[in-house]
C-alpha cells in the first residue's frame, strides 16, 4: 500500500510539473494541447557516447539532444537482452510479471488484455506509429494492438549486409543471415537499414506534424547490434590505433573472467560465436578484438548520424515546443571486458543503459542526474507527462521529480535479472541483481524450489573488486566469501529478500513457445 501510494503521489507531482512546464513554454502552445511523443530506441547501445564521457565515441547528434534533456547517468535495464528489456519498457512490468525472459516469449500469452504504453496513447486519441525495431527484431513479437497503423519492422532491401561477398565468405554451417561480424562498404547511408529507416522516420514525422491528432512515434534503430556493418566513412572517423590490443602483457586481469564469479553468471549461448571467423568459445585474437571494437563504434557514429537526420527534421518542423523526446539504448553491451562479449548478464556494463528525456520548458535542461532509475519507470513517466490515466498494473515510479530537479532521488537500489538457459519457456535458473549507489549483489536461484545456487557481491568503490576502465566499471573480484564483506553481504541479502517480497510475483508459462535449436539474440 505504501509503495502504491508513493507511486500515485509521484504521478500527480510529475503531471503538475509538466503542466507547469507547458504553460511556461512557447506562447504558441495552447493550454489544452496534448504533447506529442517521439521515442528513439537504439539497439545494443551502451553509454558509449560523448555525453556520457566516452573519450573515443563520436556522437554529435545524440550529444546535442542530451544538451537539452535530462541525461540519466545511472539508468538500468531489467534484463540485458533485446526482447525482455523492450517488453519491460513498453508494458511497464517486470520480466517476472509478463513471462518475457526470452525474445520468443510474448507478454500477451500471459496478460492478454495488458495495455502497452503506445496502446494507452492510441486509446487516448493519439496516432501511434512504430518504425524499425521497437518491440523486437522479429515480426512475431510485434504487438498490433499498440499501433494505429501496421508497424514497419523492415522493408524489402533493408539488410544487414550491403556487400554480397561478406556473406559468401562466411562459409557453411553459420546461422542463416550471419556472415562476417564486420563490414565497411564505401557506400551511402541508405545502403544499410538504419539509413533507410531514418528516411522513413523523417517522412513519417513530416506527415504526422500535419495531422490534427497528437502522435506517439517510436523509431527503433538496428545498430550497433551485430554484425557491425556501417559505411566506410564512419569507420574512418576513428583511428584504428584507438582500438589496438589492450595491455594484456602488463595487466594479467585483462581478458580474464571475473575472479570468483560463478559459471552461471555468464551466458549459456554465445552470440558473437555465430559469425564467421569467430572461435566457438569467443576467445578472439587481439587483432580481432580491435576490429570488433572499431566496428561497434563505427556503428554508433552511423546510427548517431541517422538520429541527427530525425532531430534536424524535428527542429525544422518546430516540434520541440510541444513534443516529449526520449532516447534510450535497450541494454548495455560488453566488448571483451572481463572475457565477455555482447550482453545476457547481470554485470554492470550489460545492465547500464543510456537514457535521456527532453520535456518542453523543463528546468535545468542539460544538467544530468546521478539518481538510480530503472526501465519500468518510463511508462508512468511518459504517460503522466501527457496527462493520461495510468493503468493499475505498473511496476515503476514516475521520473517527474527528477525531471524537475536532477538532484531528486527515487530509488535506493534498482533491480535487474537474467534467466538460464536463454530459451523460450520457463527458466530453470534465475539471477536477481540489485544495484545500489556503490554495490551490486546478485543471487542465482533454482526456479522451481527457489533454493540459492550462487551469489555475487561487488564493491564499485574498491579497486580490488571493480576496475575502472575509462568510463566503465568492470567487475574483477566477487567478494561474497570475503570475511571483510560479510556485513555488507548480509545487509544486501535482506534488501533483495525485501525487494522480491514487495515487488515480484513470478508467473509460470503454461504453454511456452516452441524451443528453437538456435537462440538468436
Short mmCIF file of C-alpha atoms in Angstrom, two decimals:
data_model
loop_
_atom_site.label_atom_id
_atom_site.label_comp_id
_atom_site.label_asym_id
_atom_site.label_seq_id
_atom_site.Cartn_x
_atom_site.Cartn_y
_atom_site.Cartn_z
CA UNK A 1 0.00 0.00 0.00
CA UNK A 2 2.82 2.38 0.89
CA UNK A 3 4.60 1.70 -2.41
CA UNK A 4 1.45 2.25 -4.45
CA UNK A 5 0.68 5.46 -2.56
CA UNK A 6 4.20 6.71 -3.30
CA UNK A 7 3.72 5.93 -6.96
CA UNK A 8 0.42 7.83 -7.05
CA UNK A 9 1.98 10.84 -5.38
CA UNK A 10 4.87 10.86 -7.83
CA UNK A 11 2.44 10.57 -10.74
CA UNK A 12 0.44 13.57 -9.51
CA UNK A 13 3.62 15.52 -8.95
CA UNK A 14 5.01 14.73 -12.40
CA UNK A 15 1.75 15.77 -14.07
CA UNK A 16 1.77 19.04 -12.15
CA UNK A 17 5.38 19.59 -13.18
CA UNK A 18 4.71 19.04 -16.85
CA UNK A 19 1.53 21.14 -16.77
CA UNK A 20 3.62 23.94 -15.39
CA UNK A 21 6.32 23.38 -17.98
CA UNK A 22 3.81 23.57 -20.81
CA UNK A 23 2.31 26.80 -19.54
CA UNK A 24 5.74 28.42 -19.30
CA UNK A 25 6.88 27.16 -22.70
CA UNK A 26 6.49 28.94 -26.04
CA UNK A 27 3.38 31.11 -26.02
CA UNK A 28 2.04 29.41 -29.17
CA UNK A 29 1.31 26.27 -27.14
CA UNK A 30 -2.37 26.33 -26.16
CA UNK A 31 -3.28 25.47 -22.60
CA UNK A 32 -5.23 22.39 -23.65
CA UNK A 33 -2.70 20.98 -26.12
CA UNK A 34 -1.63 17.39 -25.65
CA UNK A 35 2.09 16.80 -26.17
CA UNK A 36 3.43 14.56 -28.90
CA UNK A 37 5.91 11.81 -28.04
CA UNK A 38 9.00 10.84 -30.04
CA UNK A 39 10.68 7.73 -28.64
CA UNK A 40 14.03 6.79 -30.18
CA UNK A 41 15.34 3.32 -29.31
CA UNK A 42 18.87 2.25 -30.25
CA UNK A 43 19.69 -1.46 -30.32
CA UNK A 44 22.59 -2.73 -28.16
CA UNK A 45 23.75 0.78 -27.34
CA UNK A 46 25.75 1.05 -24.14
CA UNK A 47 26.63 4.56 -22.91
CA UNK A 48 29.49 4.82 -25.44
CA UNK A 49 28.59 8.42 -26.18
CA UNK A 50 30.39 11.70 -25.79
CA UNK A 51 27.70 12.99 -23.44
CA UNK A 52 28.47 10.06 -21.11
CA UNK A 53 32.17 10.84 -21.05
CA UNK A 54 33.38 8.22 -23.53
CA UNK A 55 36.69 9.67 -24.77
CA UNK A 56 36.56 7.80 -28.09
CA UNK A 57 32.93 7.99 -29.21
CA UNK A 58 31.88 10.48 -31.86
CA UNK A 59 28.19 11.04 -31.30
CA UNK A 60 27.44 14.73 -32.02
CA UNK A 61 23.73 14.30 -32.74
CA UNK A 62 22.87 12.40 -29.57
CA UNK A 63 25.15 14.72 -27.59
CA UNK A 64 23.15 17.66 -28.99
CA UNK A 65 19.92 16.10 -27.78
CA UNK A 66 21.47 15.45 -24.36
CA UNK A 67 22.31 19.15 -24.04
CA UNK A 68 18.58 19.98 -23.95
CA UNK A 69 17.46 16.89 -22.00
CA UNK A 70 17.72 15.32 -18.58
CA UNK A 71 20.50 12.78 -19.04
CA UNK A 72 20.29 9.83 -16.65
CA UNK A 73 23.82 8.71 -15.85
CA UNK A 74 22.68 5.76 -13.75
CA UNK A 75 19.81 4.14 -15.60
CA UNK A 76 19.49 0.33 -15.70
CA UNK A 77 17.53 -2.18 -17.74
CA UNK A 78 15.71 -5.14 -16.19
CA UNK A 79 17.13 -7.84 -18.45
CA UNK A 80 20.10 -7.28 -20.72
CA UNK A 81 18.71 -8.66 -23.95
CA UNK A 82 16.51 -7.06 -26.59
CA UNK A 83 13.01 -8.56 -26.29
CA UNK A 84 12.68 -8.76 -22.49
CA UNK A 85 14.13 -5.29 -21.98
CA UNK A 86 11.81 -3.72 -24.53
CA UNK A 87 8.85 -5.57 -23.04
CA UNK A 88 9.59 -4.06 -19.62
CA UNK A 89 9.82 -0.57 -21.14
CA UNK A 90 6.62 -0.82 -23.20
CA UNK A 91 4.48 -2.73 -20.70
CA UNK A 92 5.76 -1.08 -17.53
CA UNK A 93 6.08 -4.53 -15.97
CA UNK A 94 8.99 -6.57 -14.68
CA UNK A 95 10.00 -9.66 -16.69
CA UNK A 96 8.66 -12.00 -13.98
CA UNK A 97 5.20 -10.46 -14.37
CA UNK A 98 4.95 -10.86 -18.15
CA UNK A 99 6.94 -14.09 -18.57
CA UNK A 100 9.11 -12.35 -21.18
CA UNK A 101 12.50 -13.78 -20.26
CA UNK A 102 13.35 -14.61 -23.85
CA UNK A 103 12.85 -12.92 -27.20
CA UNK A 104 10.32 -15.53 -28.29
CA UNK A 105 8.11 -15.23 -25.20
CA UNK A 106 5.10 -12.93 -25.60
CA UNK A 107 3.51 -10.89 -22.85
CA UNK A 108 0.01 -11.31 -24.28
CA UNK A 109 0.29 -15.06 -23.72
CA UNK A 110 0.28 -14.23 -20.01
CA UNK A 111 -1.73 -10.98 -19.87
CA UNK A 112 -3.92 -10.82 -23.00
CA UNK A 113 -5.60 -7.51 -22.10
CA UNK A 114 -2.49 -5.64 -20.96
CA UNK A 115 -2.41 -2.04 -22.22
CA UNK A 116 1.05 -1.16 -23.54
CA UNK A 117 2.49 2.35 -23.43
CA UNK A 118 1.77 3.14 -27.11
CA UNK A 119 -1.62 1.45 -26.78
CA UNK A 120 -2.50 3.77 -23.90
CA UNK A 121 -1.77 6.72 -26.18
CA UNK A 122 -3.76 5.17 -29.04
CA UNK A 123 -6.73 4.64 -26.74
CA UNK A 124 -6.46 8.30 -25.75
CA UNK A 125 -6.84 9.61 -29.31
CA UNK A 126 -3.20 9.65 -30.39
CA UNK A 127 -1.88 8.37 -33.70
CA UNK A 128 0.70 5.74 -32.72
CA UNK A 129 3.33 4.59 -35.21
CA UNK A 130 6.11 2.02 -34.78
CA UNK A 131 9.07 2.01 -37.17
CA UNK A 132 12.05 -0.32 -37.04
CA UNK A 133 12.94 -2.42 -34.02
CA UNK A 134 10.58 -1.35 -31.26
CA UNK A 135 9.13 -4.43 -29.53
CA UNK A 136 11.51 -6.88 -31.16
CA UNK A 137 13.57 -7.60 -34.23
CA UNK A 138 11.19 -10.41 -35.18
CA UNK A 139 7.74 -9.76 -36.62
CA UNK A 140 6.29 -12.47 -34.38
CA UNK A 141 7.00 -10.39 -31.28
CA UNK A 142 5.40 -7.19 -32.54
CA UNK A 143 2.16 -6.04 -30.93
CA UNK A 144 -0.53 -4.99 -33.39
CA UNK A 145 -2.80 -3.64 -30.64
CA UNK A 146 -0.25 -0.92 -29.87
CA UNK A 147 -0.33 0.82 -33.23
CA UNK A 148 -2.86 2.92 -35.13
CA UNK A 149 -1.41 1.55 -38.36
CA UNK A 150 0.55 -1.63 -39.04
CA UNK A 151 4.09 -1.15 -37.79
CA UNK A 152 7.09 -1.32 -40.10
CA UNK A 153 9.90 -3.56 -38.92
CA UNK A 154 11.86 -3.87 -42.16
CA UNK A 155 11.03 -3.13 -45.78
CA UNK A 156 12.40 -5.02 -48.80
CA UNK A 157 16.08 -4.24 -49.26
CA UNK A 158 16.73 -3.43 -45.60
CA UNK A 159 19.56 -5.87 -44.98
CA UNK A 160 22.45 -6.17 -42.58
CA UNK A 161 24.99 -6.63 -45.35
CA UNK A 162 25.40 -4.45 -48.42
CA UNK A 163 28.28 -6.39 -49.97
CA UNK A 164 27.37 -9.87 -51.17
CA UNK A 165 30.84 -11.33 -50.68
CA UNK A 166 30.64 -10.64 -46.95
CA UNK A 167 28.05 -13.38 -46.56
CA UNK A 168 29.61 -15.61 -49.18
CA UNK A 169 32.90 -15.58 -47.28
CA UNK A 170 31.15 -16.74 -44.13
CA UNK A 171 31.19 -20.35 -45.24
CA UNK A 172 28.73 -23.09 -44.41
CA UNK A 173 27.39 -24.01 -41.01
CA UNK A 174 26.61 -20.47 -39.89
CA UNK A 175 23.10 -19.44 -38.82
CA UNK A 176 21.03 -18.10 -41.68
CA UNK A 177 21.76 -14.44 -42.37
CA UNK A 178 25.02 -14.35 -40.38
CA UNK A 179 28.20 -13.66 -42.26
CA UNK A 180 31.29 -11.76 -41.17
CA UNK A 181 30.94 -9.79 -37.93
CA UNK A 182 32.00 -6.53 -39.63
CA UNK A 183 31.55 -4.76 -42.95
CA UNK A 184 32.67 -1.31 -44.10
CA UNK A 185 31.27 -0.64 -47.53
CA UNK A 186 32.27 2.58 -49.30
CA UNK A 187 28.59 3.28 -49.71
CA UNK A 188 25.95 5.90 -48.83
CA UNK A 189 23.97 5.77 -45.60
CA UNK A 190 20.91 4.23 -47.22
CA UNK A 191 22.88 1.19 -48.32
CA UNK A 192 22.19 -0.15 -44.83
CA UNK A 193 18.94 -0.47 -42.93
CA UNK A 194 19.33 2.41 -40.48
CA UNK A 195 19.81 4.89 -43.30
CA UNK A 196 16.56 3.80 -44.91
CA UNK A 197 14.80 3.75 -41.56
CA UNK A 198 15.90 7.33 -40.90
CA UNK A 199 14.46 8.44 -44.25
CA UNK A 200 11.17 6.71 -43.47
CA UNK A 201 11.09 8.19 -39.97
CA UNK A 202 11.65 11.72 -41.32
CA UNK A 203 8.84 11.27 -43.85
CA UNK A 204 6.56 9.95 -41.12
CA UNK A 205 7.41 12.83 -38.81
CA UNK A 206 6.62 15.36 -41.53
CA UNK A 207 3.29 13.67 -42.23
CA UNK A 208 2.32 13.38 -38.55
CA UNK A 209 3.11 17.06 -38.00
CA UNK A 210 0.31 17.99 -40.42
CA UNK A 211 -2.35 15.84 -38.77
CA UNK A 212 -4.77 17.25 -36.18
CA UNK A 213 -4.25 14.38 -33.72
CA UNK A 214 -1.21 14.31 -31.45
CA UNK A 215 1.22 11.48 -32.17
CA UNK A 216 3.34 8.84 -30.46
CA UNK A 217 6.14 7.90 -32.86
CA UNK A 218 8.56 5.14 -31.86
CA UNK A 219 11.66 4.70 -34.03
CA UNK A 220 13.91 1.72 -33.32
CA UNK A 221 17.35 1.83 -34.95
CA UNK A 222 19.06 -1.51 -35.61
CA UNK A 223 22.69 -0.65 -34.93
CA UNK A 224 25.09 -1.01 -33.21
CA UNK A 225 23.76 -4.60 -32.95
CA UNK A 226 25.93 -7.24 -34.63
CA UNK A 227 27.02 -7.53 -37.38
CA UNK A 228 28.96 -4.28 -37.14
CA UNK A 229 28.20 -3.08 -40.66
CA UNK A 230 28.38 0.62 -41.49
CA UNK A 231 29.52 2.85 -44.35
CA UNK A 232 33.26 3.25 -44.53
CA UNK A 233 33.15 6.97 -43.72
CA UNK A 234 32.04 6.14 -40.18
CA UNK A 235 34.89 3.71 -39.72
CA UNK A 236 37.20 6.46 -40.96
CA UNK A 237 36.09 8.76 -38.14
CA UNK A 238 38.25 6.69 -35.82
CA UNK A 239 41.93 5.95 -35.63
CA UNK A 240 42.24 2.17 -35.66
CA UNK A 241 45.05 2.53 -33.12
CA UNK A 242 42.41 3.61 -30.59
CA UNK A 243 41.15 0.03 -30.62
CA UNK A 244 44.54 -1.64 -30.63
CA UNK A 245 45.00 -4.73 -28.44
CA UNK A 246 44.84 -3.83 -24.80
CA UNK A 247 47.72 -4.23 -22.42
CA UNK A 248 47.39 -7.95 -21.80
CA UNK A 249 51.09 -8.24 -21.01
CA UNK A 250 51.03 -5.53 -18.33
CA UNK A 251 47.60 -6.35 -16.92
CA UNK A 252 47.19 -10.03 -16.00
CA UNK A 253 43.44 -9.46 -15.44
CA UNK A 254 42.77 -8.25 -18.98
CA UNK A 255 40.63 -10.67 -20.92
CA UNK A 256 40.06 -12.94 -17.92
CA UNK A 257 36.67 -13.70 -16.43
CA UNK A 258 35.72 -12.13 -13.13
CA UNK A 259 37.54 -13.93 -10.33
CA UNK A 260 35.13 -15.91 -8.17
CA UNK A 261 32.09 -15.32 -10.37
CA UNK A 262 30.04 -18.49 -10.81
CA UNK A 263 29.75 -20.01 -14.27
CA UNK A 264 26.02 -19.25 -14.30
CA UNK A 265 26.86 -15.53 -14.27
CA UNK A 266 27.99 -15.85 -17.88
CA UNK A 267 25.77 -16.53 -20.93
CA UNK A 268 24.87 -20.06 -21.87
CA UNK A 269 24.65 -19.08 -25.53
CA UNK A 270 27.33 -17.13 -27.38
CA UNK A 271 26.02 -14.54 -29.80
CA UNK A 272 29.32 -13.44 -31.29
CA UNK A 273 30.36 -17.04 -31.98
CA UNK A 274 27.64 -17.31 -34.63
CA UNK A 275 29.62 -15.11 -37.01
CA UNK A 276 32.29 -16.13 -39.47
CA UNK A 277 35.93 -16.30 -38.31
CA UNK A 278 34.92 -16.11 -34.64
CA UNK A 279 36.02 -19.05 -32.45
CA UNK A 280 33.24 -21.08 -30.89
CA UNK A 281 34.38 -20.04 -27.41
CA UNK A 282 34.59 -16.36 -28.49
CA UNK A 283 38.23 -16.17 -27.47
CA UNK A 284 39.12 -13.81 -30.28
CA UNK A 285 42.66 -12.71 -31.09
CA UNK A 286 43.81 -9.24 -30.01
CA UNK A 287 43.58 -8.14 -33.64
CA UNK A 288 40.01 -9.42 -33.95
CA UNK A 289 39.07 -7.69 -30.70
CA UNK A 290 40.38 -4.40 -32.05
CA UNK A 291 38.44 -4.79 -35.30
CA UNK A 292 35.24 -5.62 -33.44
CA UNK A 293 35.55 -2.65 -31.12
CA UNK A 294 36.27 -0.39 -34.07
CA UNK A 295 33.17 -1.74 -35.82
CA UNK A 296 30.97 -1.18 -32.78
CA UNK A 297 31.99 2.47 -32.53
CA UNK A 298 31.62 2.96 -36.30
CA UNK A 299 28.05 1.70 -35.99
CA UNK A 300 27.38 4.08 -33.11
CA UNK A 301 28.50 7.01 -35.24
CA UNK A 302 26.49 5.76 -38.21
CA UNK A 303 23.30 5.48 -36.19
CA UNK A 304 24.06 8.78 -34.47
CA UNK A 305 24.05 10.41 -37.91
CA UNK A 306 20.64 8.88 -38.63
CA UNK A 307 19.32 10.15 -35.31
CA UNK A 308 20.68 13.53 -36.40
CA UNK A 309 18.56 13.47 -39.55
CA UNK A 310 15.47 12.81 -37.47
CA UNK A 311 16.34 15.57 -35.00
CA UNK A 312 17.02 18.03 -37.83
CA UNK A 313 13.56 17.37 -39.26
CA UNK A 314 12.13 17.67 -35.76
CA UNK A 315 13.70 21.13 -35.41
CA UNK A 316 12.64 22.24 -38.89
CA UNK A 317 9.05 21.33 -38.08
CA UNK A 318 9.31 23.26 -34.81
CA UNK A 319 8.00 20.32 -32.85
CA UNK A 320 10.17 20.99 -29.83
CA UNK A 321 7.59 23.32 -28.30
CA UNK A 322 5.08 20.51 -27.68
CA UNK A 323 6.88 17.17 -28.01
CA UNK A 324 8.42 14.91 -25.39
CA UNK A 325 11.57 13.21 -26.72
CA UNK A 326 13.08 10.06 -25.23
CA UNK A 327 16.27 8.39 -26.44
CA UNK A 328 17.46 5.13 -24.95
CA UNK A 329 19.52 2.02 -25.52
CA UNK A 330 17.64 -1.18 -24.77
CA UNK A 331 20.50 -2.59 -22.66
CA UNK A 332 24.23 -2.33 -22.21
CA UNK A 333 26.94 -4.19 -24.12
CA UNK A 334 30.34 -5.77 -23.46
CA UNK A 335 33.27 -5.52 -25.83
CA UNK A 336 35.53 -8.16 -24.33
CA UNK A 337 35.74 -6.66 -20.85
CA UNK A 338 36.32 -9.40 -18.28
CA UNK A 339 36.38 -12.00 -21.02
CA UNK A 340 32.79 -11.33 -22.12
CA UNK A 341 31.21 -10.19 -25.41
CA UNK A 342 27.73 -8.85 -26.12
CA UNK A 343 25.16 -8.98 -23.26
CA UNK A 344 22.96 -11.50 -21.35
CA UNK A 345 24.45 -10.99 -17.88
CA UNK A 346 23.75 -9.06 -14.68
CA UNK A 347 27.12 -7.31 -14.81
CA UNK A 348 27.37 -3.52 -14.80
CA UNK A 349 28.32 -2.99 -18.44
CA UNK A 350 25.43 -5.12 -19.68
CA UNK A 351 22.73 -3.59 -17.46
CA UNK A 352 23.83 0.07 -17.50
CA UNK A 353 21.98 1.98 -20.24
CA UNK A 354 21.93 5.41 -21.87
CA UNK A 355 18.71 7.34 -21.27
CA UNK A 356 17.73 10.95 -21.88
CA UNK A 357 14.35 12.66 -21.71
CA UNK A 358 13.57 16.09 -23.15
CA UNK A 359 10.44 17.89 -21.98
CA UNK A 360 9.38 21.28 -23.38
CA UNK A 361 10.24 24.07 -20.99
CA UNK A 362 11.95 21.77 -18.49
CA UNK A 363 14.01 23.29 -15.71
CA UNK A 364 17.79 22.94 -15.89
CA UNK A 365 17.96 21.27 -19.33
CA UNK A 366 21.29 19.66 -19.99
CA UNK A 367 22.02 19.08 -16.29
CA UNK A 368 22.49 15.32 -15.80
CA UNK A 369 21.28 13.31 -12.85
CA UNK A 370 23.02 10.58 -10.88
CA UNK A 371 19.77 9.25 -9.43
CA UNK A 372 19.30 5.49 -9.87
CA UNK A 373 16.42 4.72 -12.25
CA UNK A 374 15.10 1.59 -13.95
CA UNK A 375 13.23 0.97 -17.17
CA UNK A 376 9.79 0.21 -15.72
CA UNK A 377 9.85 3.85 -14.61
CA UNK A 378 9.45 5.03 -18.21
CA UNK A 379 5.82 4.02 -18.71
CA UNK A 380 4.42 6.04 -15.75
CA UNK A 381 6.77 8.91 -16.58
CA UNK A 382 5.73 9.36 -20.20
CA UNK A 383 2.04 8.72 -19.60
CA UNK A 384 1.95 11.15 -16.68
CA UNK A 385 3.73 13.85 -18.64
CA UNK A 386 0.97 13.58 -21.25
CA UNK A 387 -1.72 13.67 -18.57
CA UNK A 388 -3.02 10.19 -19.40
CA UNK A 389 -4.70 7.96 -16.80
CA UNK A 390 -2.41 5.19 -15.64
CA UNK A 391 -3.37 1.52 -15.57
CA UNK A 392 -3.09 -0.30 -12.25
CA UNK A 393 -0.52 -2.84 -13.41
CA UNK A 394 2.60 -0.64 -13.48
CA UNK A 395 5.72 -1.70 -11.57
CA UNK A 396 7.67 1.57 -11.72
CA UNK A 397 7.61 5.16 -10.49
CA UNK A 398 7.32 8.36 -12.46
CA UNK A 399 10.61 10.18 -13.01
CA UNK A 400 8.79 13.52 -12.89
CA UNK A 401 10.57 14.66 -9.70
CA UNK A 402 13.97 14.11 -11.34
CA UNK A 403 12.88 15.92 -14.50
CA UNK A 404 12.07 18.87 -12.26
CA UNK A 405 15.15 18.54 -10.05
CA UNK A 406 18.20 16.50 -11.15
CA UNK A 407 19.23 16.08 -7.51
CA UNK A 408 16.00 14.26 -6.59
CA UNK A 409 16.23 10.56 -5.66
CA UNK A 410 13.57 7.90 -6.14
CA UNK A 411 15.30 4.55 -5.58
CA UNK A 412 17.75 3.24 -3.01
CA UNK A 413 18.52 0.44 -5.47
CA UNK A 414 17.32 -0.87 -8.84
CA UNK A 415 16.56 -4.42 -9.96
CA UNK A 416 17.88 -6.46 -12.88
CA UNK A 417 17.68 -10.17 -13.65
CA UNK A 418 18.62 -12.84 -16.17
CA UNK A 419 17.34 -16.36 -16.77
CA UNK A 420 19.19 -19.55 -17.63
CA UNK A 421 19.00 -21.23 -20.01
CA UNK A 422 18.31 -18.49 -22.52
CA UNK A 423 15.46 -20.30 -24.24
CA UNK A 424 11.74 -19.86 -24.77
CA UNK A 425 9.54 -21.09 -21.95
CA UNK A 426 10.07 -21.22 -18.21
CA UNK A 427 13.59 -20.75 -16.85
CA UNK A 428 15.46 -23.30 -14.81
CA UNK A 429 17.63 -20.75 -13.03
CA UNK A 430 17.11 -17.06 -12.38
CA UNK A 431 19.66 -14.48 -11.32
CA UNK A 432 18.30 -11.44 -9.47
CA UNK A 433 20.60 -8.44 -9.06
CA UNK A 434 20.24 -5.21 -7.10
CA UNK A 435 22.41 -2.19 -7.86
CA UNK A 436 22.85 0.36 -5.07
CA UNK A 437 24.84 3.59 -5.22
CA UNK A 438 28.08 1.71 -4.60
CA UNK A 439 27.46 -2.05 -4.74
CA UNK A 440 25.88 -4.90 -6.63
CA UNK A 441 24.51 -8.06 -5.08
CA UNK A 442 23.33 -10.93 -7.30
CA UNK A 443 21.63 -14.16 -6.28
CA UNK A 444 21.16 -17.15 -8.58
CA UNK A 445 18.27 -19.43 -7.60
CA UNK A 446 16.68 -22.65 -8.75
CA UNK A 447 13.44 -21.55 -10.39
CA UNK A 448 11.37 -24.48 -9.12
CA UNK A 449 12.26 -24.65 -5.44
CA UNK A 450 13.78 -21.14 -5.03
CA UNK A 451 16.93 -22.55 -3.44
CA UNK A 452 20.08 -20.43 -3.66
CA UNK A 453 22.67 -21.74 -6.13
CA UNK A 454 25.26 -18.96 -6.10
CA UNK A 455 25.82 -15.36 -5.01
CA UNK A 456 27.91 -12.41 -6.16
CA UNK A 457 28.94 -9.19 -4.42
CA UNK A 458 30.86 -6.30 -5.97
CA UNK A 459 32.05 -3.04 -4.45
CA UNK A 460 32.32 -0.32 -7.11
CA UNK A 461 34.45 1.82 -4.83
CA UNK A 462 37.07 -0.88 -4.34
CA UNK A 463 39.81 -1.27 -6.99
CA UNK A 464 40.25 -4.83 -5.75
CA UNK A 465 36.66 -5.75 -6.59
CA UNK A 466 36.00 -3.49 -9.58
CA UNK A 467 38.35 -1.97 -12.12
CA UNK A 468 37.73 1.47 -13.63
CA UNK A 469 38.29 1.10 -17.37
CA UNK A 470 37.87 4.64 -18.70
CA UNK A 471 34.16 5.39 -18.12
CA UNK A 472 33.40 1.72 -17.48
CA UNK A 473 33.21 -0.29 -14.28
CA UNK A 474 34.36 -3.87 -14.78
CA UNK A 475 33.83 -6.44 -12.06
CA UNK A 476 37.12 -8.16 -11.23
CA UNK A 477 36.61 -10.00 -7.91
CA UNK A 478 33.49 -11.49 -6.34
CA UNK A 479 33.60 -10.55 -2.63
CA UNK A 480 30.78 -12.81 -1.49
CA UNK A 481 33.01 -15.09 0.61
CA UNK A 482 35.45 -12.46 1.84
CA UNK A 483 35.27 -12.04 5.65
CA UNK A 484 35.51 -8.24 5.44
CA UNK A 485 32.44 -8.15 3.19
CA UNK A 486 30.12 -10.16 5.46
CA UNK A 487 28.25 -7.18 6.99
CA UNK A 488 27.59 -5.73 3.54
CA UNK A 489 26.63 -9.14 2.17
CA UNK A 490 24.12 -9.70 4.97
CA UNK A 491 22.62 -6.23 4.51
CA UNK A 492 22.17 -6.71 0.76
CA UNK A 493 20.74 -10.18 1.21
CA UNK A 494 18.00 -8.64 3.33
CA UNK A 495 17.47 -5.89 0.79
CA UNK A 496 16.99 -8.37 -2.03
CA UNK A 497 14.70 -10.53 0.11
CA UNK A 498 12.52 -7.49 0.78
CA UNK A 499 12.57 -6.42 -2.87
CA UNK A 500 11.47 -9.82 -4.10
CA UNK A 501 8.77 -9.98 -1.44
CA UNK A 502 7.42 -6.50 -2.20
CA UNK A 503 7.79 -6.30 -5.96
CA UNK A 504 7.97 -9.70 -7.60
CA UNK A 505 5.20 -12.24 -8.19
CA UNK A 506 6.65 -14.64 -10.79
CA UNK A 507 4.32 -16.12 -13.38
CA UNK A 508 4.57 -19.62 -14.80
CA UNK A 509 4.19 -20.20 -18.52
CA UNK A 510 1.68 -22.97 -19.10
CA UNK A 511 2.06 -23.02 -22.86
CA UNK A 512 5.60 -21.90 -23.63
CA UNK A 513 6.62 -21.00 -27.15
CA UNK A 514 8.34 -23.77 -29.14
CA UNK A 515 12.01 -24.01 -28.39
CA UNK A 516 14.50 -23.40 -31.15
CA UNK A 517 17.74 -25.15 -31.82
CA UNK A 518 19.38 -21.78 -32.31
CA UNK A 519 18.61 -18.96 -29.89
CA UNK A 520 19.31 -15.71 -31.61
CA UNK A 521 19.64 -12.56 -29.51
#
